[in-house]
mmCIF file of C-alpha atoms and ligand atoms in Angstrom:
data_model
loop_
_atom_site.group_PDB
_atom_site.id
_atom_site.type_symbol
_atom_site.label_atom_id
_atom_site.label_comp_id
_atom_site.label_asym_id
_atom_site.label_seq_id
_atom_site.Cartn_x
_atom_site.Cartn_y
_atom_site.Cartn_z
ATOM 1 C CA UNK Z 1 0.000 0.000 0.000
ATOM 2 C CA UNK Z 2 1.314 3.431 -0.959
ATOM 3 C CA UNK Z 3 1.940 5.748 1.994
ATOM 4 C CA UNK Z 4 3.078 9.383 1.968
ATOM 5 C CA UNK Z 5 5.616 10.328 4.623
ATOM 6 C CA UNK Z 6 6.233 14.094 4.373
ATOM 7 C CA UNK Z 7 4.403 16.726 6.408
ATOM 8 C CA UNK Z 8 1.786 19.067 4.958
ATOM 9 C CA UNK Z 9 2.793 21.962 7.190
ATOM 10 C CA UNK Z 10 6.494 21.971 6.267
ATOM 11 C CA UNK Z 11 7.389 25.076 4.284
ATOM 12 C CA UNK Z 12 10.730 25.705 2.620
ATOM 13 C CA UNK Z 13 13.532 27.275 4.684
ATOM 14 C CA UNK Z 14 14.054 31.027 4.527
ATOM 15 C CA UNK Z 15 16.583 31.702 1.711
ATOM 16 C CA UNK Z 16 20.203 32.112 2.855
ATOM 17 C CA UNK Z 17 20.121 35.742 1.736
ATOM 18 C CA UNK Z 18 17.146 36.368 4.036
ATOM 19 C CA UNK Z 19 18.859 34.687 6.981
ATOM 20 C CA UNK Z 20 21.977 36.818 6.394
ATOM 21 C CA UNK Z 21 19.866 39.983 6.220
ATOM 22 C CA UNK Z 22 18.029 38.992 9.406
ATOM 23 C CA UNK Z 23 21.342 38.457 11.216
ATOM 24 C CA UNK Z 24 22.478 41.883 10.101
ATOM 25 C CA UNK Z 25 19.306 43.476 11.481
ATOM 26 C CA UNK Z 26 19.716 41.597 14.768
ATOM 27 C CA UNK Z 27 23.381 42.543 14.994
ATOM 28 C CA UNK Z 28 22.462 46.201 14.523
ATOM 29 C CA UNK Z 29 19.886 45.993 17.316
ATOM 30 C CA UNK Z 30 17.681 48.288 15.210
ATOM 31 C CA UNK Z 31 14.617 46.145 14.704
ATOM 32 C CA UNK Z 32 12.000 48.892 14.912
ATOM 33 C CA UNK Z 33 11.042 50.259 11.499
ATOM 34 C CA UNK Z 34 11.602 53.886 12.480
ATOM 35 C CA UNK Z 35 15.002 53.226 14.094
ATOM 36 C CA UNK Z 36 16.999 54.598 11.162
ATOM 37 C CA UNK Z 37 20.007 56.878 10.691
ATOM 38 C CA UNK Z 38 19.397 60.151 8.808
ATOM 39 C CA UNK Z 39 18.840 59.393 5.126
ATOM 40 C CA UNK Z 40 18.706 55.632 5.691
ATOM 41 C CA UNK Z 41 15.862 53.409 4.498
ATOM 42 C CA UNK Z 42 14.983 50.538 6.833
ATOM 43 C CA UNK Z 43 14.328 46.985 5.645
ATOM 44 C CA UNK Z 44 10.620 47.708 6.148
ATOM 45 C CA UNK Z 45 10.834 50.828 3.964
ATOM 46 C CA UNK Z 46 12.622 48.860 1.261
ATOM 47 C CA UNK Z 47 10.094 46.028 1.401
ATOM 48 C CA UNK Z 48 7.244 48.516 0.965
ATOM 49 C CA UNK Z 49 8.943 50.160 -2.005
ATOM 50 C CA UNK Z 50 9.743 46.818 -3.620
ATOM 51 C CA UNK Z 51 6.249 45.399 -3.113
ATOM 52 C CA UNK Z 52 4.640 48.589 -4.463
ATOM 53 C CA UNK Z 53 6.875 48.311 -7.519
ATOM 54 C CA UNK Z 54 6.087 44.604 -7.907
ATOM 55 C CA UNK Z 55 2.357 45.342 -7.986
ATOM 56 C CA UNK Z 56 2.632 48.595 -9.887
ATOM 57 C CA UNK Z 57 0.683 50.464 -7.210
ATOM 58 C CA UNK Z 58 2.081 53.680 -5.671
ATOM 59 C CA UNK Z 59 1.490 53.082 -1.958
ATOM 60 C CA UNK Z 60 2.279 50.149 0.317
ATOM 61 C CA UNK Z 61 2.218 49.654 4.079
ATOM 62 C CA UNK Z 62 3.782 46.659 5.838
ATOM 63 C CA UNK Z 63 1.966 45.597 8.986
ATOM 64 C CA UNK Z 64 1.677 42.892 11.589
ATOM 65 C CA UNK Z 65 -0.709 40.479 9.831
ATOM 66 C CA UNK Z 66 -3.060 40.069 6.894
ATOM 67 C CA UNK Z 67 -6.087 40.210 9.184
ATOM 68 C CA UNK Z 68 -4.802 43.446 10.695
ATOM 69 C CA UNK Z 69 -4.313 44.891 7.176
ATOM 70 C CA UNK Z 70 -7.958 44.033 6.374
ATOM 71 C CA UNK Z 71 -9.117 45.745 9.554
ATOM 72 C CA UNK Z 72 -7.273 49.006 8.970
ATOM 73 C CA UNK Z 73 -8.120 48.906 5.260
ATOM 74 C CA UNK Z 74 -11.781 49.108 6.176
ATOM 75 C CA UNK Z 75 -11.179 51.757 8.848
ATOM 76 C CA UNK Z 76 -9.146 53.844 6.388
ATOM 77 C CA UNK Z 77 -11.880 53.400 3.780
ATOM 78 C CA UNK Z 78 -14.345 54.953 6.212
ATOM 79 C CA UNK Z 79 -16.314 51.893 7.373
ATOM 80 C CA UNK Z 80 -18.367 52.929 10.400
ATOM 81 C CA UNK Z 81 -19.915 50.756 13.121
ATOM 82 C CA UNK Z 82 -23.172 49.290 11.812
ATOM 83 C CA UNK Z 83 -22.179 49.635 8.141
ATOM 84 C CA UNK Z 84 -22.807 46.640 5.940
ATOM 85 C CA UNK Z 85 -19.870 44.996 4.201
ATOM 86 C CA UNK Z 86 -20.460 42.463 1.422
ATOM 87 C CA UNK Z 87 -18.101 39.504 1.565
ATOM 88 C CA UNK Z 88 -17.721 35.819 0.704
ATOM 89 C CA UNK Z 89 -19.539 33.164 2.712
ATOM 90 C CA UNK Z 90 -16.759 30.802 1.611
ATOM 91 C CA UNK Z 91 -13.624 32.243 3.146
ATOM 92 C CA UNK Z 92 -11.547 31.876 6.291
ATOM 93 C CA UNK Z 93 -12.414 33.327 9.667
ATOM 94 C CA UNK Z 94 -10.065 36.394 9.624
ATOM 95 C CA UNK Z 95 -12.227 37.927 6.877
ATOM 96 C CA UNK Z 96 -15.576 38.189 8.708
ATOM 97 C CA UNK Z 97 -13.470 38.782 11.840
ATOM 98 C CA UNK Z 98 -11.919 41.920 10.333
ATOM 99 C CA UNK Z 99 -15.399 43.208 9.424
ATOM 100 C CA UNK Z 100 -16.593 42.532 12.973
ATOM 101 C CA UNK Z 101 -13.491 44.283 14.338
ATOM 102 C CA UNK Z 102 -14.747 47.492 12.667
ATOM 103 C CA UNK Z 103 -18.151 47.088 14.316
ATOM 104 C CA UNK Z 104 -19.532 46.501 10.830
ATOM 105 C CA UNK Z 105 -21.951 43.809 9.706
ATOM 106 C CA UNK Z 106 -20.924 41.140 7.180
ATOM 107 C CA UNK Z 107 -23.418 40.514 4.375
ATOM 108 C CA UNK Z 108 -22.349 37.083 3.173
ATOM 109 C CA UNK Z 109 -22.564 36.193 -0.501
ATOM 110 C CA UNK Z 110 -22.962 32.630 -1.811
ATOM 111 C CA UNK Z 111 -20.155 30.575 -3.306
ATOM 112 C CA UNK Z 112 -20.516 29.409 -6.929
ATOM 113 C CA UNK Z 113 -19.765 25.969 -8.413
ATOM 114 C CA UNK Z 114 -16.272 27.178 -9.390
ATOM 115 C CA UNK Z 115 -15.549 28.095 -5.712
ATOM 116 C CA UNK Z 116 -15.519 31.818 -6.568
ATOM 117 C CA UNK Z 117 -18.010 34.272 -5.146
ATOM 118 C CA UNK Z 118 -21.412 33.938 -6.854
ATOM 119 C CA UNK Z 119 -21.702 37.139 -8.876
ATOM 120 C CA UNK Z 120 -25.472 36.836 -9.342
ATOM 121 C CA UNK Z 121 -25.914 36.636 -5.585
ATOM 122 C CA UNK Z 122 -23.482 39.556 -5.219
ATOM 123 C CA UNK Z 123 -25.706 41.684 -7.469
ATOM 124 C CA UNK Z 124 -28.807 40.694 -5.497
ATOM 125 C CA UNK Z 125 -27.215 41.312 -2.108
ATOM 126 C CA UNK Z 126 -25.665 44.615 -3.232
ATOM 127 C CA UNK Z 127 -29.128 45.776 -4.276
ATOM 128 C CA UNK Z 128 -30.985 44.421 -1.229
ATOM 129 C CA UNK Z 129 -28.488 45.493 1.419
ATOM 130 C CA UNK Z 130 -27.492 48.898 0.066
ATOM 131 C CA UNK Z 131 -23.939 48.124 1.264
ATOM 132 C CA UNK Z 132 -21.242 50.521 0.092
ATOM 133 C CA UNK Z 133 -18.243 48.281 0.823
ATOM 134 C CA UNK Z 134 -17.216 44.949 -0.656
ATOM 135 C CA UNK Z 135 -14.452 42.848 0.867
ATOM 136 C CA UNK Z 136 -13.731 40.288 -1.843
ATOM 137 C CA UNK Z 137 -11.747 37.291 -0.682
ATOM 138 C CA UNK Z 138 -9.950 35.524 -3.529
ATOM 139 C CA UNK Z 139 -10.438 32.444 -1.410
ATOM 140 C CA UNK Z 140 -7.956 29.619 -1.996
ATOM 141 C CA UNK Z 141 -6.681 31.441 -5.069
ATOM 142 C CA UNK Z 142 -9.920 31.195 -7.088
ATOM 143 C CA UNK Z 143 -10.330 34.507 -8.913
ATOM 144 C CA UNK Z 144 -13.848 35.467 -9.970
ATOM 145 C CA UNK Z 145 -14.476 37.131 -13.333
ATOM 146 C CA UNK Z 146 -12.850 40.444 -12.406
ATOM 147 C CA UNK Z 147 -14.301 42.285 -15.393
ATOM 148 C CA UNK Z 148 -17.780 41.534 -14.102
ATOM 149 C CA UNK Z 149 -16.763 42.234 -10.495
ATOM 150 C CA UNK Z 150 -15.586 45.711 -11.485
ATOM 151 C CA UNK Z 151 -18.734 46.339 -13.515
ATOM 152 C CA UNK Z 152 -20.879 45.393 -10.493
ATOM 153 C CA UNK Z 153 -18.784 47.575 -8.175
ATOM 154 C CA UNK Z 154 -19.229 50.544 -10.529
ATOM 155 C CA UNK Z 155 -22.962 49.969 -10.903
ATOM 156 C CA UNK Z 156 -23.577 49.775 -7.148
ATOM 157 C CA UNK Z 157 -20.873 52.273 -6.222
ATOM 158 C CA UNK Z 158 -19.074 49.697 -4.070
ATOM 159 C CA UNK Z 159 -15.691 50.446 -2.514
ATOM 160 C CA UNK Z 160 -13.696 47.295 -3.279
ATOM 161 C CA UNK Z 161 -11.139 45.805 -0.894
ATOM 162 C CA UNK Z 162 -9.401 42.723 -2.270
ATOM 163 C CA UNK Z 163 -8.283 40.059 0.168
ATOM 164 C CA UNK Z 164 -5.279 38.631 -1.676
ATOM 165 C CA UNK Z 165 -4.068 36.353 1.132
ATOM 166 C CA UNK Z 166 -4.159 33.458 -1.381
ATOM 167 C CA UNK Z 167 -3.474 35.315 -4.647
ATOM 168 C CA UNK Z 168 -0.137 37.039 -4.160
ATOM 169 C CA UNK Z 169 1.544 36.528 -7.547
ATOM 170 C CA UNK Z 170 -1.700 35.643 -9.364
ATOM 171 C CA UNK Z 171 -3.376 37.664 -12.103
ATOM 172 C CA UNK Z 172 -6.527 38.046 -14.208
ATOM 173 C CA UNK Z 173 -6.071 38.816 -17.904
ATOM 174 C CA UNK Z 174 -2.461 39.724 -17.148
ATOM 175 C CA UNK Z 175 -3.417 42.261 -14.460
ATOM 176 C CA UNK Z 176 -2.121 41.401 -11.010
ATOM 177 C CA UNK Z 177 -4.518 40.355 -8.293
ATOM 178 C CA UNK Z 178 -4.679 43.261 -5.865
ATOM 179 C CA UNK Z 179 -4.657 45.945 -8.568
ATOM 180 C CA UNK Z 180 -8.376 45.811 -9.370
ATOM 181 C CA UNK Z 181 -9.862 47.281 -6.226
ATOM 182 C CA UNK Z 182 -9.474 50.413 -4.142
ATOM 183 C CA UNK Z 183 -7.316 48.626 -1.567
ATOM 184 C CA UNK Z 184 -5.641 45.203 -1.474
ATOM 185 C CA UNK Z 185 -4.429 43.249 1.540
ATOM 186 C CA UNK Z 186 -1.886 40.426 1.562
ATOM 187 C CA UNK Z 187 -0.657 38.079 4.262
ATOM 188 C CA UNK Z 188 2.907 36.913 4.841
ATOM 189 C CA UNK Z 189 1.935 34.372 7.489
ATOM 190 C CA UNK Z 190 3.887 31.104 7.218
ATOM 191 C CA UNK Z 191 1.448 29.244 4.930
ATOM 192 C CA UNK Z 192 1.139 32.057 2.376
ATOM 193 C CA UNK Z 193 3.272 32.843 -0.679
ATOM 194 C CA UNK Z 194 5.851 34.829 1.304
ATOM 195 C CA UNK Z 195 6.731 33.627 4.792
ATOM 196 C CA UNK Z 196 7.679 35.843 7.724
ATOM 197 C CA UNK Z 197 5.788 33.846 10.355
ATOM 198 C CA UNK Z 198 3.285 36.684 10.676
ATOM 199 C CA UNK Z 199 2.891 39.808 8.562
ATOM 200 C CA UNK Z 200 0.697 41.724 6.161
ATOM 201 C CA UNK Z 201 0.892 44.217 3.316
ATOM 202 C CA UNK Z 202 -1.706 46.829 2.390
ATOM 203 C CA UNK Z 203 -1.625 48.572 -0.977
ATOM 204 C CA UNK Z 204 -3.723 51.324 -2.504
ATOM 205 C CA UNK Z 205 -3.621 54.133 -5.042
ATOM 206 C CA UNK Z 206 -5.744 56.423 -2.846
ATOM 207 C CA UNK Z 207 -3.627 59.047 -1.080
ATOM 208 C CA UNK Z 208 -6.023 59.680 1.798
ATOM 209 C CA UNK Z 209 -6.574 55.956 2.412
ATOM 210 C CA UNK Z 210 -2.839 55.293 2.675
ATOM 211 C CA UNK Z 211 -2.300 58.305 4.916
ATOM 212 C CA UNK Z 212 -4.984 57.026 7.304
ATOM 213 C CA UNK Z 213 -3.692 53.453 7.140
ATOM 214 C CA UNK Z 214 -0.175 54.640 8.043
ATOM 215 C CA UNK Z 215 -1.460 56.543 11.072
ATOM 216 C CA UNK Z 216 -3.693 53.605 12.101
ATOM 217 C CA UNK Z 217 -0.739 51.211 11.859
ATOM 218 C CA UNK Z 218 1.048 53.072 14.633
ATOM 219 C CA UNK Z 219 3.369 55.521 12.896
ATOM 220 C CA UNK Z 220 3.005 57.980 15.782
ATOM 221 C CA UNK Z 221 3.875 61.210 13.949
ATOM 222 C CA UNK Z 222 6.700 59.626 11.965
ATOM 223 C CA UNK Z 223 4.622 59.377 8.797
ATOM 224 C CA UNK Z 224 7.206 61.466 6.938
ATOM 225 C CA UNK Z 225 9.562 58.471 7.236
ATOM 226 C CA UNK Z 226 7.440 56.426 4.802
ATOM 227 C CA UNK Z 227 8.547 56.252 1.176
ATOM 228 C CA UNK Z 228 5.816 54.209 -0.559
ATOM 229 C CA UNK Z 229 3.450 56.876 0.758
ATOM 230 C CA UNK Z 230 1.657 60.071 -0.275
ATOM 231 C CA UNK Z 231 3.241 63.515 0.308
ATOM 232 C CA UNK Z 232 3.293 65.004 3.809
ATOM 233 C CA UNK Z 233 0.519 67.523 3.167
ATOM 234 C CA UNK Z 234 -2.008 64.676 2.823
ATOM 235 C CA UNK Z 235 -1.436 63.895 6.515
ATOM 236 C CA UNK Z 236 -2.086 67.475 7.644
ATOM 237 C CA UNK Z 237 -5.635 66.976 8.898
ATOM 238 C CA UNK Z 238 -5.783 63.178 8.944
ATOM 239 C CA UNK Z 239 -3.149 62.906 11.682
ATOM 240 C CA UNK Z 240 -5.505 64.525 14.222
ATOM 241 C CA UNK Z 241 -8.502 62.431 13.289
ATOM 242 C CA UNK Z 242 -7.034 58.957 12.922
ATOM 243 C CA UNK Z 243 -6.533 56.538 15.822
ATOM 244 C CA UNK Z 244 -3.321 54.593 16.422
ATOM 245 C CA UNK Z 245 -4.101 50.844 16.350
ATOM 246 C CA UNK Z 246 -0.447 49.751 16.609
ATOM 247 C CA UNK Z 247 0.284 46.922 14.193
ATOM 248 C CA UNK Z 248 3.586 47.726 12.489
ATOM 249 C CA UNK Z 249 5.909 45.313 10.759
ATOM 250 C CA UNK Z 250 9.484 45.146 12.102
ATOM 251 C CA UNK Z 251 12.771 45.092 10.199
ATOM 252 C CA UNK Z 252 13.488 41.467 10.991
ATOM 253 C CA UNK Z 253 10.413 40.239 9.152
ATOM 254 C CA UNK Z 254 10.942 42.667 6.300
ATOM 255 C CA UNK Z 255 14.542 41.455 5.948
ATOM 256 C CA UNK Z 256 13.479 37.847 5.441
ATOM 257 C CA UNK Z 257 10.658 38.820 3.084
ATOM 258 C CA UNK Z 258 12.676 40.872 0.601
ATOM 259 C CA UNK Z 259 14.678 37.990 -0.938
ATOM 260 C CA UNK Z 260 11.499 35.900 -1.069
ATOM 261 C CA UNK Z 261 9.722 38.651 -2.983
ATOM 262 C CA UNK Z 262 12.590 38.668 -5.483
ATOM 263 C CA UNK Z 263 11.850 35.021 -6.344
ATOM 264 C CA UNK Z 264 8.066 35.095 -5.913
ATOM 265 C CA UNK Z 265 7.280 34.573 -9.596
ATOM 266 C CA UNK Z 266 9.473 31.461 -9.799
ATOM 267 C CA UNK Z 267 7.885 30.072 -6.649
ATOM 268 C CA UNK Z 268 4.409 30.694 -8.042
ATOM 269 C CA UNK Z 269 5.246 28.691 -11.178
ATOM 270 C CA UNK Z 270 6.444 25.834 -8.990
ATOM 271 C CA UNK Z 271 3.230 25.772 -6.983
ATOM 272 C CA UNK Z 272 1.171 25.702 -10.131
ATOM 273 C CA UNK Z 273 3.192 22.845 -11.638
ATOM 274 C CA UNK Z 274 2.558 20.811 -8.489
ATOM 275 C CA UNK Z 275 -1.135 21.706 -8.519
ATOM 276 C CA UNK Z 276 -1.386 20.583 -12.139
ATOM 277 C CA UNK Z 277 0.351 17.274 -11.381
ATOM 278 C CA UNK Z 278 -2.278 16.519 -8.717
ATOM 279 C CA UNK Z 279 -5.179 17.875 -10.772
ATOM 280 C CA UNK Z 280 -4.263 15.681 -13.766
ATOM 281 C CA UNK Z 281 -4.576 12.485 -11.711
ATOM 282 C CA UNK Z 282 -7.664 13.534 -9.756
ATOM 283 C CA UNK Z 283 -9.425 14.564 -12.962
ATOM 284 C CA UNK Z 284 -9.296 10.941 -14.166
ATOM 285 C CA UNK Z 285 -11.538 9.867 -11.312
ATOM 286 C CA UNK Z 286 -15.150 10.249 -12.419
ATOM 287 C CA UNK Z 287 -16.315 10.939 -8.858
ATOM 288 C CA UNK Z 288 -14.106 14.007 -8.521
ATOM 289 C CA UNK Z 289 -15.227 17.455 -9.600
ATOM 290 C CA UNK Z 290 -12.543 20.128 -10.056
ATOM 291 C CA UNK Z 291 -13.448 23.459 -11.639
ATOM 292 C CA UNK Z 292 -11.814 24.216 -14.975
ATOM 293 C CA UNK Z 293 -9.665 27.265 -14.373
ATOM 294 C CA UNK Z 294 -10.561 30.120 -16.763
ATOM 295 C CA UNK Z 295 -7.958 31.085 -19.374
ATOM 296 C CA UNK Z 296 -7.913 34.652 -18.059
ATOM 297 C CA UNK Z 297 -6.769 33.441 -14.651
ATOM 298 C CA UNK Z 298 -3.107 32.934 -13.775
ATOM 299 C CA UNK Z 299 -3.475 31.168 -10.456
ATOM 300 C CA UNK Z 300 -0.995 30.104 -7.809
ATOM 301 C CA UNK Z 301 -1.640 26.483 -6.874
ATOM 302 C CA UNK Z 302 -0.427 26.570 -3.285
ATOM 303 C CA UNK Z 303 -3.440 24.460 -2.326
ATOM 304 C CA UNK Z 304 -5.998 22.379 -4.185
ATOM 305 C CA UNK Z 305 -9.769 22.062 -3.748
ATOM 306 C CA UNK Z 306 -12.046 19.408 -5.188
ATOM 307 C CA UNK Z 307 -15.585 18.170 -4.649
ATOM 308 C CA UNK Z 308 -17.128 14.737 -4.378
ATOM 309 C CA UNK Z 309 -20.753 15.639 -5.117
ATOM 310 C CA UNK Z 310 -21.969 12.046 -4.879
ATOM 311 C CA UNK Z 311 -20.417 11.432 -1.463
ATOM 312 C CA UNK Z 312 -22.417 11.498 1.774
ATOM 313 C CA UNK Z 313 -21.064 13.067 4.973
ATOM 314 C CA UNK Z 314 -20.139 9.580 6.229
ATOM 315 C CA UNK Z 315 -18.200 8.843 3.044
ATOM 316 C CA UNK Z 316 -16.343 12.181 3.249
ATOM 317 C CA UNK Z 317 -15.362 11.471 6.855
ATOM 318 C CA UNK Z 318 -14.237 7.951 5.986
ATOM 319 C CA UNK Z 319 -12.210 9.208 3.041
ATOM 320 C CA UNK Z 320 -10.450 11.806 5.184
ATOM 321 C CA UNK Z 321 -9.645 9.262 7.839
ATOM 322 C CA UNK Z 322 -8.365 6.633 5.346
ATOM 323 C CA UNK Z 323 -6.260 9.282 3.547
ATOM 324 C CA UNK Z 324 -4.797 10.403 6.861
ATOM 325 C CA UNK Z 325 -3.856 6.795 7.685
ATOM 326 C CA UNK Z 326 -1.816 6.873 4.466
ATOM 327 C CA UNK Z 327 -0.214 10.220 5.295
ATOM 328 C CA UNK Z 328 -2.447 12.499 3.197
ATOM 329 C CA UNK Z 329 -4.084 15.333 5.118
ATOM 330 C CA UNK Z 330 -7.343 16.643 3.670
ATOM 331 C CA UNK Z 331 -9.489 19.397 5.184
ATOM 332 C CA UNK Z 332 -13.248 19.634 4.791
ATOM 333 C CA UNK Z 333 -14.984 22.980 4.363
ATOM 334 C CA UNK Z 334 -18.398 21.459 5.041
ATOM 335 C CA UNK Z 335 -17.714 20.462 8.624
ATOM 336 C CA UNK Z 336 -20.392 21.992 10.875
ATOM 337 C CA UNK Z 337 -17.757 22.167 13.630
ATOM 338 C CA UNK Z 338 -14.951 24.709 13.073
ATOM 339 C CA UNK Z 339 -11.669 22.780 13.045
ATOM 340 C CA UNK Z 340 -8.079 23.829 12.368
ATOM 341 C CA UNK Z 341 -8.081 26.622 9.792
ATOM 342 C CA UNK Z 342 -11.495 25.805 8.359
ATOM 343 C CA UNK Z 343 -14.813 27.066 9.645
ATOM 344 C CA UNK Z 344 -18.182 27.165 7.937
ATOM 345 C CA UNK Z 345 -19.978 30.528 7.846
ATOM 346 C CA UNK Z 346 -22.723 29.396 10.231
ATOM 347 C CA UNK Z 347 -20.143 28.876 12.968
ATOM 348 C CA UNK Z 348 -19.408 32.636 12.968
ATOM 349 C CA UNK Z 349 -22.165 33.164 15.507
ATOM 350 C CA UNK Z 350 -21.152 36.745 16.318
ATOM 351 C CA UNK Z 351 -22.925 37.670 13.067
ATOM 352 C CA UNK Z 352 -26.250 38.671 14.540
ATOM 353 C CA UNK Z 353 -28.593 37.250 11.971
ATOM 354 C CA UNK Z 354 -27.539 33.784 10.814
ATOM 355 C CA UNK Z 355 -27.245 34.016 7.025
ATOM 356 C CA UNK Z 356 -29.441 31.620 5.083
ATOM 357 C CA UNK Z 357 -27.215 30.240 2.338
ATOM 358 C CA UNK Z 358 -28.444 26.763 1.392
ATOM 359 C CA UNK Z 359 -26.526 26.780 -1.908
ATOM 360 C CA UNK Z 360 -23.237 27.507 -0.157
ATOM 361 C CA UNK Z 361 -23.968 24.833 2.428
ATOM 362 C CA UNK Z 362 -24.594 22.313 -0.329
ATOM 363 C CA UNK Z 363 -21.354 23.134 -2.160
ATOM 364 C CA UNK Z 364 -19.257 23.151 1.007
ATOM 365 C CA UNK Z 365 -20.796 19.802 2.084
ATOM 366 C CA UNK Z 366 -18.513 17.884 -0.282
ATOM 367 C CA UNK Z 367 -15.647 20.371 -0.753
ATOM 368 C CA UNK Z 368 -12.207 19.173 0.272
ATOM 369 C CA UNK Z 369 -8.964 21.079 0.551
ATOM 370 C CA UNK Z 370 -5.288 20.194 0.634
ATOM 371 C CA UNK Z 371 -2.179 22.307 1.083
ATOM 372 C CA UNK Z 372 0.680 21.942 -1.411
ATOM 373 C CA UNK Z 373 3.912 23.087 0.273
ATOM 374 C CA UNK Z 374 6.913 23.538 -2.004
ATOM 375 C CA UNK Z 375 8.808 20.972 0.070
ATOM 376 C CA UNK Z 376 6.784 18.414 -1.951
ATOM 377 C CA UNK Z 377 8.317 17.358 -5.277
ATOM 378 C CA UNK Z 378 6.252 16.667 -8.406
ATOM 379 C CA UNK Z 379 6.698 12.926 -7.686
ATOM 380 C CA UNK Z 380 5.363 13.489 -4.163
ATOM 381 C CA UNK Z 381 2.335 15.239 -5.644
ATOM 382 C CA UNK Z 382 1.651 12.330 -8.003
ATOM 383 C CA UNK Z 383 1.917 9.874 -5.116
ATOM 384 C CA UNK Z 384 -0.508 11.961 -3.034
ATOM 385 C CA UNK Z 385 -3.001 12.128 -5.912
ATOM 386 C CA UNK Z 386 -2.755 8.350 -6.458
ATOM 387 C CA UNK Z 387 -3.488 7.763 -2.773
ATOM 388 C CA UNK Z 388 -6.500 10.090 -2.878
ATOM 389 C CA UNK Z 389 -7.946 8.387 -5.982
ATOM 390 C CA UNK Z 390 -7.398 4.890 -4.571
ATOM 391 C CA UNK Z 391 -9.050 5.915 -1.316
ATOM 392 C CA UNK Z 392 -12.028 7.482 -3.126
ATOM 393 C CA UNK Z 393 -12.509 4.179 -4.957
ATOM 394 C CA UNK Z 394 -12.433 2.305 -1.644
ATOM 395 C CA UNK Z 395 -14.949 4.622 -0.018
ATOM 396 C CA UNK Z 396 -17.446 4.871 -2.874
HETATM 397 C C1 PLP N 401 -8.484 34.152 3.087
HETATM 398 C C2 PLP N 401 -7.650 34.774 4.160
HETATM 399 N N1 PLP N 401 -7.726 36.095 4.354
HETATM 400 C C3 PLP N 401 -7.002 36.711 5.315
HETATM 401 C C4 PLP N 401 -6.158 36.006 6.136
HETATM 402 C C5 PLP N 401 -5.449 36.737 7.220
HETATM 403 O O1 PLP N 401 -4.093 36.585 7.236
HETATM 404 P P1 PLP N 401 -3.261 36.561 8.598
HETATM 405 O O2 PLP N 401 -3.209 35.159 9.086
HETATM 406 O O3 PLP N 401 -1.936 37.099 8.155
HETATM 407 O O4 PLP N 401 -3.947 37.476 9.559
HETATM 408 C C6 PLP N 401 -6.030 34.629 5.963
HETATM 409 C C7 PLP N 401 -5.122 33.841 6.806
HETATM 410 O O5 PLP N 401 -5.204 32.655 6.954
HETATM 411 C C8 PLP N 401 -6.802 33.991 4.955
HETATM 412 O O6 PLP N 401 -6.712 32.680 4.752
#
């Protein structure tokens, strides 16, 4: 019997260049982003400039986590307590959590068969709710038709915040994910496409939004020390009216991120090759449903999702358990109990009115998920896919 022996939570080591840069920061003792000599740019400053350049967006702020970036993005956009914010029902808990952290109310939108947000439901909910903000999570790297998303945002005058925690390096029709909306937020937490343990990046082309985000992040009155930022005069009034919610990035994290950013595109290709190796084998199993990725989408296959629409709950549970016995760790988005990193929308009970989303519940009921760390080779991926298919056959 084939068994897989590697671990699904093992990421690659930090590149030697990043370790050397981190040692230099530690040796200097100057870990705080504003602890610079006159005229010097800190590692955090350089990371912001380099990420802004990578995306082709003028302003970037490095902060303590992706969830924190989402929170201050909404605050900087003007979300007030009680405001409605449209967002995906199929996403991870930091997304509705960031909305709740603003005192705002999530209006959850159904998932579609391709695991993207359901754009028909988005239109309906935008109309019904009158929401003015839309936090779009490109959940698990599945990018919705961005041309239609933008058309809907224009029609309903929605302020769009993209959650790119899973799409750093991805694009739609050649345009990078995170450059469609008013603001984009990225995560550099260990299991994302850049790894600093914890960390986040917020980008925007709006001067006032970035000025507020910088003050929120805990710049004290050192905003003039930011380089991927609007001119000082934009802060003139904002600095009195914007609260400090300390959540800065430090130079140590920035130092290990910069060399990773330099090789992000190569890494993304590698993820996608591994994804395709798994997809090819799974697609041969008639019980498996995997959405065909649209031609316009350049995705980063750092995880894979597939459905088993003919499987009952008991069969899904048996499959997961048998796969685990053979070293393959699958997660289930349909589990009514929140477990590990997955939680179904109806377990977010702080949302006052439980959303009624039977279509989403039905899709999530047989939706499975698996991480693809780059420590797995293409051969490893083929072995994993073989084990999954064999186990599906056993459980059918
Ligand atoms: C879809 C999604 N959005 C946002 C976040 C928040 O990122 P962080 O863990 O850096 O707060 C995560 C993290 O898991 C996520 O999966």
